Amino acid sequence: MKRTLFALIAGTMCAMALTACANQPKDNGEAKTEKTATEIPSDSIIQLAEADKTLPTTLMQALSDRKSTREFADKQLSLEDLSSLLWAANGVNREDGKRTAPSAVNAQDIDIYVCMQQGAYLYDARKNLLQRITTEDLRSAVAGNQNVSAPLFLVMISDLSRFPERISSDRSKAESLANMDAGYVSGNIGIFCSAAQLATVPRATMDKEALAKSLKLSATQLPILNNPVGYSK
């Protein structure tokens, strides 16, 4: 009787061990499947990819991990990561054209300029594309007098003329609202970068005169903030 019981126990344990081994991932040397990584082209118009809205990180985890980083890996962002980043920053998230970031009186005064090695581009959220403004590499102008080197900078520029006349006629009030709106966009960038494990830091320092000249900004277009973005070093 005892021998039969021992045999049953031994057989059960052996079966469990075999099942566990069978369920272990096979180490057959095959590379794990990675997300698509397309190089950002140097075209005058860059069609962006659809934003990836399936990041597994929770909001609370992204907030817990959020931090300012001024060191970046020497690696260009993929087109897919840039596309998701821009949508999170200030993309269209409703059929009525409203954005992921709020703006005072829905003026949608904040434009995002993407400054990269191949030039500076204006983000068109409605068409989900980048329109090249200049082939100049303006990253040093955005860095200003600080030693910040990143694959790209997102520059937030408010067009004060988009506010209704009752606001735009008061420059001080318009600039105050513009600063607030730029802060919303920069905040979105920070949270997305935390969730996507990208590095960034919000900055106000930049050579505004040089940027205004190279980007052909009008008197009502005000550079406010910028976020260098890259992969963590």
PDB file of C-alpha atoms in Angstrom:
ATOM      1  CA  MET A   1       0.000   0.000   0.000  1.00  0.00           C
ATOM      2  CA  LYS A   2       2.784   2.396   0.999  1.00  0.00           C
ATOM      3  CA  ARG A   3       4.743   1.563  -2.141  1.00  0.00           C
ATOM      4  CA  THR A   4       1.681   2.303  -4.274  1.00  0.00           C
ATOM      5  CA  LEU A   5       1.136   5.660  -2.491  1.00  0.00           C
ATOM      6  CA  PHE A   6       4.785   6.647  -2.883  1.00  0.00           C
ATOM      7  CA  ALA A   7       4.660   5.698  -6.553  1.00  0.00           C
ATOM      8  CA  LEU A   8       1.570   7.873  -7.102  1.00  0.00           C
ATOM      9  CA  ILE A   9       3.178  10.862  -5.338  1.00  0.00           C
ATOM     10  CA  ALA A  10       6.411  10.455  -7.264  1.00  0.00           C
ATOM     11  CA  GLY A  11       4.544  10.177 -10.547  1.00  0.00           C
ATOM     12  CA  THR A  12       2.481  13.303  -9.807  1.00  0.00           C
ATOM     13  CA  MET A  13       5.580  15.324  -8.891  1.00  0.00           C
ATOM     14  CA  CYS A  14       7.364  14.181 -12.041  1.00  0.00           C
ATOM     15  CA  ALA A  15       4.393  15.196 -14.194  1.00  0.00           C
ATOM     16  CA  MET A  16       4.252  18.628 -12.539  1.00  0.00           C
ATOM     17  CA  ALA A  17       7.957  19.154 -13.148  1.00  0.00           C
ATOM     18  CA  LEU A  18       7.620  18.198 -16.798  1.00  0.00           C
ATOM     19  CA  THR A  19       4.667  20.571 -17.230  1.00  0.00           C
ATOM     20  CA  ALA A  20       6.595  23.430 -15.635  1.00  0.00           C
ATOM     21  CA  CYS A  21       9.541  22.837 -17.923  1.00  0.00           C
ATOM     22  CA  ALA A  22       7.282  22.734 -20.942  1.00  0.00           C
ATOM     23  CA  ASN A  23       5.758  26.087 -19.970  1.00  0.00           C
ATOM     24  CA  GLN A  24       9.120  27.841 -19.661  1.00  0.00           C
ATOM     25  CA  PRO A  25       9.986  30.202 -22.564  1.00  0.00           C
ATOM     26  CA  LYS A  26      12.298  28.505 -25.011  1.00  0.00           C
ATOM     27  CA  ASP A  27      15.778  29.957 -25.226  1.00  0.00           C
ATOM     28  CA  ASN A  28      16.315  29.227 -28.880  1.00  0.00           C
ATOM     29  CA  GLY A  29      18.395  32.293 -29.602  1.00  0.00           C
ATOM     30  CA  GLU A  30      15.561  34.050 -31.443  1.00  0.00           C
ATOM     31  CA  ALA A  31      15.346  37.817 -30.875  1.00  0.00           C
ATOM     32  CA  LYS A  32      12.255  39.136 -29.138  1.00  0.00           C
ATOM     33  CA  THR A  33       9.791  41.017 -31.309  1.00  0.00           C
ATOM     34  CA  GLU A  34      10.336  44.766 -30.954  1.00  0.00           C
ATOM     35  CA  LYS A  35       8.187  47.737 -31.851  1.00  0.00           C
ATOM     36  CA  THR A  36       8.499  49.080 -35.360  1.00  0.00           C
ATOM     37  CA  ALA A  37      11.321  51.613 -35.596  1.00  0.00           C
ATOM     38  CA  THR A  38      11.288  53.730 -38.740  1.00  0.00           C
ATOM     39  CA  GLU A  39      13.953  56.367 -39.272  1.00  0.00           C
ATOM     40  CA  ILE A  40      12.653  59.935 -39.420  1.00  0.00           C
ATOM     41  CA  PRO A  41      13.022  61.061 -43.050  1.00  0.00           C
ATOM     42  CA  SER A  42      14.446  64.398 -44.193  1.00  0.00           C
ATOM     43  CA  ASP A  43      11.544  65.205 -46.510  1.00  0.00           C
ATOM     44  CA  SER A  44       9.952  68.643 -46.674  1.00  0.00           C
ATOM     45  CA  ILE A  45       6.709  67.054 -45.497  1.00  0.00           C
ATOM     46  CA  ILE A  46       6.863  64.150 -43.051  1.00  0.00           C
ATOM     47  CA  GLN A  47       3.697  62.108 -42.678  1.00  0.00           C
ATOM     48  CA  LEU A  48       3.506  60.921 -39.104  1.00  0.00           C
ATOM     49  CA  ALA A  49       2.391  57.485 -37.968  1.00  0.00           C
ATOM     50  CA  GLU A  50      -0.735  56.869 -35.939  1.00  0.00           C
ATOM     51  CA  ALA A  51      -0.101  57.396 -32.240  1.00  0.00           C
ATOM     52  CA  ASP A  52       0.435  54.262 -30.174  1.00  0.00           C
ATOM     53  CA  LYS A  53      -2.206  54.467 -27.444  1.00  0.00           C
ATOM     54  CA  THR A  54      -1.442  51.053 -25.938  1.00  0.00           C
ATOM     55  CA  LEU A  55       1.414  51.919 -23.569  1.00  0.00           C
ATOM     56  CA  PRO A  56       1.119  49.511 -20.616  1.00  0.00           C
ATOM     57  CA  THR A  57       2.240  52.026 -17.976  1.00  0.00           C
ATOM     58  CA  THR A  58      -0.495  53.340 -15.694  1.00  0.00           C
ATOM     59  CA  LEU A  59      -0.964  57.057 -15.110  1.00  0.00           C
ATOM     60  CA  MET A  60       0.096  56.747 -11.477  1.00  0.00           C
ATOM     61  CA  GLN A  61       3.257  54.858 -12.462  1.00  0.00           C
ATOM     62  CA  ALA A  62       4.107  57.500 -15.063  1.00  0.00           C
ATOM     63  CA  LEU A  63       3.681  60.216 -12.447  1.00  0.00           C
ATOM     64  CA  SER A  64       5.818  58.252 -10.005  1.00  0.00           C
ATOM     65  CA  ASP A  65       8.604  57.844 -12.589  1.00  0.00           C
ATOM     66  CA  ARG A  66       8.491  61.392 -13.995  1.00  0.00           C
ATOM     67  CA  LYS A  67      11.758  63.280 -13.708  1.00  0.00           C
ATOM     68  CA  SER A  68      13.835  65.904 -15.505  1.00  0.00           C
ATOM     69  CA  THR A  69      16.778  64.533 -17.483  1.00  0.00           C
ATOM     70  CA  ARG A  70      19.439  66.546 -19.280  1.00  0.00           C
ATOM     71  CA  GLU A  71      21.489  63.669 -20.690  1.00  0.00           C
ATOM     72  CA  PHE A  72      20.391  61.783 -23.784  1.00  0.00           C
ATOM     73  CA  ALA A  73      21.588  58.752 -25.707  1.00  0.00           C
ATOM     74  CA  ASP A  74      23.284  59.457 -29.030  1.00  0.00           C
ATOM     75  CA  LYS A  75      20.417  57.926 -30.969  1.00  0.00           C
ATOM     76  CA  GLN A  76      17.678  59.468 -33.085  1.00  0.00           C
ATOM     77  CA  LEU A  77      14.039  58.951 -32.123  1.00  0.00           C
ATOM     78  CA  SER A  78      12.043  56.656 -34.361  1.00  0.00           C
ATOM     79  CA  LEU A  79       9.230  58.063 -36.466  1.00  0.00           C
ATOM     80  CA  GLU A  80       6.764  56.024 -34.408  1.00  0.00           C
ATOM     81  CA  ASP A  81       7.977  57.414 -31.077  1.00  0.00           C
ATOM     82  CA  LEU A  82       8.002  60.983 -32.424  1.00  0.00           C
ATOM     83  CA  SER A  83       4.466  60.551 -33.768  1.00  0.00           C
ATOM     84  CA  SER A  84       3.120  59.333 -30.426  1.00  0.00           C
ATOM     85  CA  LEU A  85       5.044  62.045 -28.583  1.00  0.00           C
ATOM     86  CA  LEU A  86       3.539  64.850 -30.683  1.00  0.00           C
ATOM     87  CA  TRP A  87       0.010  63.472 -30.402  1.00  0.00           C
ATOM     88  CA  ALA A  88       0.348  63.223 -26.631  1.00  0.00           C
ATOM     89  CA  ALA A  89       1.765  66.753 -26.484  1.00  0.00           C
ATOM     90  CA  ASN A  90      -1.021  68.541 -28.350  1.00  0.00           C
ATOM     91  CA  GLY A  91      -2.641  66.240 -30.872  1.00  0.00           C
ATOM     92  CA  VAL A  92      -6.281  66.087 -31.921  1.00  0.00           C
ATOM     93  CA  ASN A  93      -8.205  63.698 -29.679  1.00  0.00           C
ATOM     94  CA  ARG A  94     -11.812  64.497 -30.608  1.00  0.00           C
ATOM     95  CA  GLU A  95     -13.815  64.758 -33.796  1.00  0.00           C
ATOM     96  CA  ASP A  96     -14.455  68.453 -33.165  1.00  0.00           C
ATOM     97  CA  GLY A  97     -10.717  69.146 -33.487  1.00  0.00           C
ATOM     98  CA  LYS A  98     -10.002  69.774 -29.818  1.00  0.00           C
ATOM     99  CA  ARG A  99      -6.648  68.740 -28.407  1.00  0.00           C
ATOM    100  CA  THR A 100      -4.981  66.597 -25.771  1.00  0.00           C
ATOM    101  CA  ALA A 101      -3.866  69.830 -24.059  1.00  0.00           C
ATOM    102  CA  PRO A 102      -6.379  72.515 -23.019  1.00  0.00           C
ATOM    103  CA  SER A 103      -6.049  76.142 -24.051  1.00  0.00           C
ATOM    104  CA  ALA A 104      -7.651  79.338 -22.816  1.00  0.00           C
ATOM    105  CA  VAL A 105     -10.969  80.018 -24.608  1.00  0.00           C
ATOM    106  CA  ASN A 106     -10.011  77.122 -26.907  1.00  0.00           C
ATOM    107  CA  ALA A 107      -7.705  79.475 -28.785  1.00  0.00           C
ATOM    108  CA  GLN A 108      -5.345  76.608 -29.619  1.00  0.00           C
ATOM    109  CA  ASP A 109      -2.597  79.199 -29.675  1.00  0.00           C
ATOM    110  CA  ILE A 110       0.323  76.800 -29.105  1.00  0.00           C
ATOM    111  CA  ASP A 111       2.265  75.546 -32.116  1.00  0.00           C
ATOM    112  CA  ILE A 112       4.978  72.916 -31.716  1.00  0.00           C
ATOM    113  CA  TYR A 113       8.131  73.257 -33.782  1.00  0.00           C
ATOM    114  CA  VAL A 114      10.353  70.168 -33.985  1.00  0.00           C
ATOM    115  CA  CYS A 115      14.026  71.095 -34.275  1.00  0.00           C
ATOM    116  CA  MET A 116      16.245  68.261 -35.487  1.00  0.00           C
ATOM    117  CA  GLN A 117      19.503  67.776 -37.346  1.00  0.00           C
ATOM    118  CA  GLN A 118      17.683  67.756 -40.704  1.00  0.00           C
ATOM    119  CA  GLY A 119      15.888  71.029 -39.997  1.00  0.00           C
ATOM    120  CA  ALA A 120      12.972  72.599 -38.146  1.00  0.00           C
ATOM    121  CA  TYR A 121       9.402  71.470 -38.748  1.00  0.00           C
ATOM    122  CA  LEU A 122       5.953  72.741 -37.767  1.00  0.00           C
ATOM    123  CA  TYR A 123       3.591  70.128 -36.352  1.00  0.00           C
ATOM    124  CA  ASP A 124       0.205  70.083 -38.105  1.00  0.00           C
ATOM    125  CA  ALA A 125      -1.979  68.220 -35.617  1.00  0.00           C
ATOM    126  CA  ARG A 126      -5.059  68.091 -37.839  1.00  0.00           C
ATOM    127  CA  LYS A 127      -3.230  66.511 -40.775  1.00  0.00           C
ATOM    128  CA  ASN A 128      -0.849  64.562 -38.514  1.00  0.00           C
ATOM    129  CA  LEU A 129       2.263  65.681 -40.344  1.00  0.00           C
ATOM    130  CA  LEU A 130       5.364  67.853 -40.076  1.00  0.00           C
ATOM    131  CA  GLN A 131       5.937  70.742 -42.477  1.00  0.00           C
ATOM    132  CA  ARG A 132       9.554  71.821 -42.887  1.00  0.00           C
ATOM    133  CA  ILE A 133      10.201  75.496 -42.196  1.00  0.00           C
ATOM    134  CA  THR A 134      13.975  75.520 -42.632  1.00  0.00           C
ATOM    135  CA  THR A 135      16.809  73.081 -43.280  1.00  0.00           C
ATOM    136  CA  GLU A 136      18.884  74.779 -40.556  1.00  0.00           C
ATOM    137  CA  ASP A 137      19.816  72.729 -37.506  1.00  0.00           C
ATOM    138  CA  LEU A 138      18.475  75.068 -34.820  1.00  0.00           C
ATOM    139  CA  ARG A 139      19.152  72.843 -31.821  1.00  0.00           C
ATOM    140  CA  SER A 140      22.025  75.019 -30.603  1.00  0.00           C
ATOM    141  CA  ALA A 141      19.759  78.071 -30.754  1.00  0.00           C
ATOM    142  CA  VAL A 142      17.153  76.241 -28.675  1.00  0.00           C
ATOM    143  CA  ALA A 143      19.813  75.115 -26.200  1.00  0.00           C
ATOM    144  CA  GLY A 144      20.826  78.757 -25.824  1.00  0.00           C
ATOM    145  CA  ASN A 145      23.644  79.331 -23.363  1.00  0.00           C
ATOM    146  CA  GLN A 146      23.173  75.951 -21.691  1.00  0.00           C
ATOM    147  CA  ASN A 147      24.987  72.733 -22.564  1.00  0.00           C
ATOM    148  CA  VAL A 148      22.020  70.636 -23.645  1.00  0.00           C
ATOM    149  CA  SER A 149      22.455  68.184 -26.506  1.00  0.00           C
ATOM    150  CA  ALA A 150      19.480  66.089 -27.635  1.00  0.00           C
ATOM    151  CA  PRO A 151      18.305  64.397 -30.854  1.00  0.00           C
ATOM    152  CA  LEU A 152      15.460  66.890 -31.070  1.00  0.00           C
ATOM    153  CA  PHE A 153      13.798  69.787 -29.297  1.00  0.00           C
ATOM    154  CA  LEU A 154      10.087  70.519 -29.171  1.00  0.00           C
ATOM    155  CA  VAL A 155       9.618  74.295 -29.096  1.00  0.00           C
ATOM    156  CA  MET A 156       6.266  75.662 -27.925  1.00  0.00           C
ATOM    157  CA  ILE A 157       5.354  78.942 -29.613  1.00  0.00           C
ATOM    158  CA  SER A 158       2.145  80.826 -28.892  1.00  0.00           C
ATOM    159  CA  ASP A 159       0.430  82.808 -31.624  1.00  0.00           C
ATOM    160  CA  LEU A 160      -1.226  85.568 -29.604  1.00  0.00           C
ATOM    161  CA  SER A 161      -3.338  86.630 -32.577  1.00  0.00           C
ATOM    162  CA  ARG A 162      -5.493  83.516 -32.116  1.00  0.00           C
ATOM    163  CA  PHE A 163      -6.949  84.878 -28.913  1.00  0.00           C
ATOM    164  CA  PRO A 164     -10.149  86.905 -29.293  1.00  0.00           C
ATOM    165  CA  GLU A 165      -9.650  90.650 -29.585  1.00  0.00           C
ATOM    166  CA  ARG A 166     -10.750  91.269 -26.005  1.00  0.00           C
ATOM    167  CA  ILE A 167      -7.690  89.253 -24.916  1.00  0.00           C
ATOM    168  CA  SER A 168      -5.152  89.895 -27.671  1.00  0.00           C
ATOM    169  CA  SER A 169      -5.612  93.660 -27.262  1.00  0.00           C
ATOM    170  CA  ASP A 170      -4.149  93.312 -23.769  1.00  0.00           C
ATOM    171  CA  ARG A 171      -0.613  92.001 -24.429  1.00  0.00           C
ATOM    172  CA  SER A 172       0.092  91.273 -20.777  1.00  0.00           C
ATOM    173  CA  LYS A 173      -3.078  89.229 -20.375  1.00  0.00           C
ATOM    174  CA  ALA A 174      -2.518  87.380 -23.650  1.00  0.00           C
ATOM    175  CA  GLU A 175       1.050  86.455 -22.682  1.00  0.00           C
ATOM    176  CA  SER A 176      -0.122  85.234 -19.287  1.00  0.00           C
ATOM    177  CA  LEU A 177      -2.641  82.885 -20.914  1.00  0.00           C
ATOM    178  CA  ALA A 178      -0.049  81.813 -23.502  1.00  0.00           C
ATOM    179  CA  ASN A 179       2.388  80.848 -20.748  1.00  0.00           C
ATOM    180  CA  MET A 180      -0.325  78.790 -19.114  1.00  0.00           C
ATOM    181  CA  ASP A 181      -1.205  77.021 -22.371  1.00  0.00           C
ATOM    182  CA  ALA A 182       2.445  76.223 -23.115  1.00  0.00           C
ATOM    183  CA  GLY A 183       2.733  74.730 -19.638  1.00  0.00           C
ATOM    184  CA  TYR A 184      -0.129  72.333 -20.360  1.00  0.00           C
ATOM    185  CA  VAL A 185       1.618  71.071 -23.499  1.00  0.00           C
ATOM    186  CA  SER A 186       4.972  70.726 -21.751  1.00  0.00           C
ATOM    187  CA  GLY A 187       3.255  68.808 -18.961  1.00  0.00           C
ATOM    188  CA  ASN A 188       1.804  66.364 -21.482  1.00  0.00           C
ATOM    189  CA  ILE A 189       5.280  65.877 -22.940  1.00  0.00           C
ATOM    190  CA  GLY A 190       6.734  65.093 -19.521  1.00  0.00           C
ATOM    191  CA  ILE A 191       4.091  62.522 -18.630  1.00  0.00           C
ATOM    192  CA  PHE A 192       4.283  60.820 -22.034  1.00  0.00           C
ATOM    193  CA  CYS A 193       8.076  60.633 -21.873  1.00  0.00           C
ATOM    194  CA  SER A 194       7.835  59.053 -18.435  1.00  0.00           C
ATOM    195  CA  ALA A 195       5.364  56.440 -19.673  1.00  0.00           C
ATOM    196  CA  ALA A 196       7.366  55.743 -22.859  1.00  0.00           C
ATOM    197  CA  GLN A 197      10.721  55.711 -21.016  1.00  0.00           C
ATOM    198  CA  LEU A 198      12.034  58.718 -22.914  1.00  0.00           C
ATOM    199  CA  ALA A 199      14.181  61.454 -21.409  1.00  0.00           C
ATOM    200  CA  THR A 200      13.131  65.112 -21.315  1.00  0.00           C
ATOM    201  CA  VAL A 201      13.238  68.325 -19.306  1.00  0.00           C
ATOM    202  CA  PRO A 202      11.080  71.477 -19.609  1.00  0.00           C
ATOM    203  CA  ARG A 203      13.149  74.600 -20.376  1.00  0.00           C
ATOM    204  CA  ALA A 204      12.548  78.304 -20.873  1.00  0.00           C
ATOM    205  CA  THR A 205      16.123  79.151 -21.920  1.00  0.00           C
ATOM    206  CA  MET A 206      16.658  79.606 -25.673  1.00  0.00           C
ATOM    207  CA  ASP A 207      17.903  82.178 -28.158  1.00  0.00           C
ATOM    208  CA  LYS A 208      14.501  83.616 -28.994  1.00  0.00           C
ATOM    209  CA  GLU A 209      15.818  86.204 -31.434  1.00  0.00           C
ATOM    210  CA  ALA A 210      17.684  83.606 -33.498  1.00  0.00           C
ATOM    211  CA  LEU A 211      14.674  81.288 -33.498  1.00  0.00           C
ATOM    212  CA  ALA A 212      12.287  84.067 -34.487  1.00  0.00           C
ATOM    213  CA  LYS A 213      14.517  84.930 -37.451  1.00  0.00           C
ATOM    214  CA  SER A 214      15.110  81.366 -38.668  1.00  0.00           C
ATOM    215  CA  LEU A 215      11.502  80.248 -38.149  1.00  0.00           C
ATOM    216  CA  LYS A 216      10.158  83.467 -39.736  1.00  0.00           C
ATOM    217  CA  LEU A 217       7.956  84.233 -36.740  1.00  0.00           C
ATOM    218  CA  SER A 218       5.633  87.216 -36.735  1.00  0.00           C
ATOM    219  CA  ALA A 219       5.438  89.807 -33.954  1.00  0.00           C
ATOM    220  CA  THR A 220       2.530  87.937 -32.382  1.00  0.00           C
ATOM    221  CA  GLN A 221       4.347  84.572 -32.251  1.00  0.00           C
ATOM    222  CA  LEU A 222       6.054  84.126 -28.892  1.00  0.00           C
ATOM    223  CA  PRO A 223       8.547  81.299 -28.093  1.00  0.00           C
ATOM    224  CA  ILE A 224       7.785  80.222 -24.525  1.00  0.00           C
ATOM    225  CA  LEU A 225       9.083  76.777 -23.595  1.00  0.00           C
ATOM    226  CA  ASN A 226      11.047  73.925 -25.097  1.00  0.00           C
ATOM    227  CA  ASN A 227      11.560  70.252 -24.283  1.00  0.00           C
ATOM    228  CA  PRO A 228      14.641  68.383 -25.489  1.00  0.00           C
ATOM    229  CA  VAL A 229      13.658  64.737 -26.016  1.00  0.00           C
ATOM    230  CA  GLY A 230      15.664  61.574 -26.548  1.00  0.00           C
ATOM    231  CA  TYR A 231      16.245  58.048 -25.365  1.00  0.00           C
ATOM    232  CA  SER A 232      17.701  57.673 -21.906  1.00  0.00           C
ATOM    233  CA  LYS A 233      21.482  57.519 -21.767  1.00  0.00           C
TER     234      LYS A 233
END
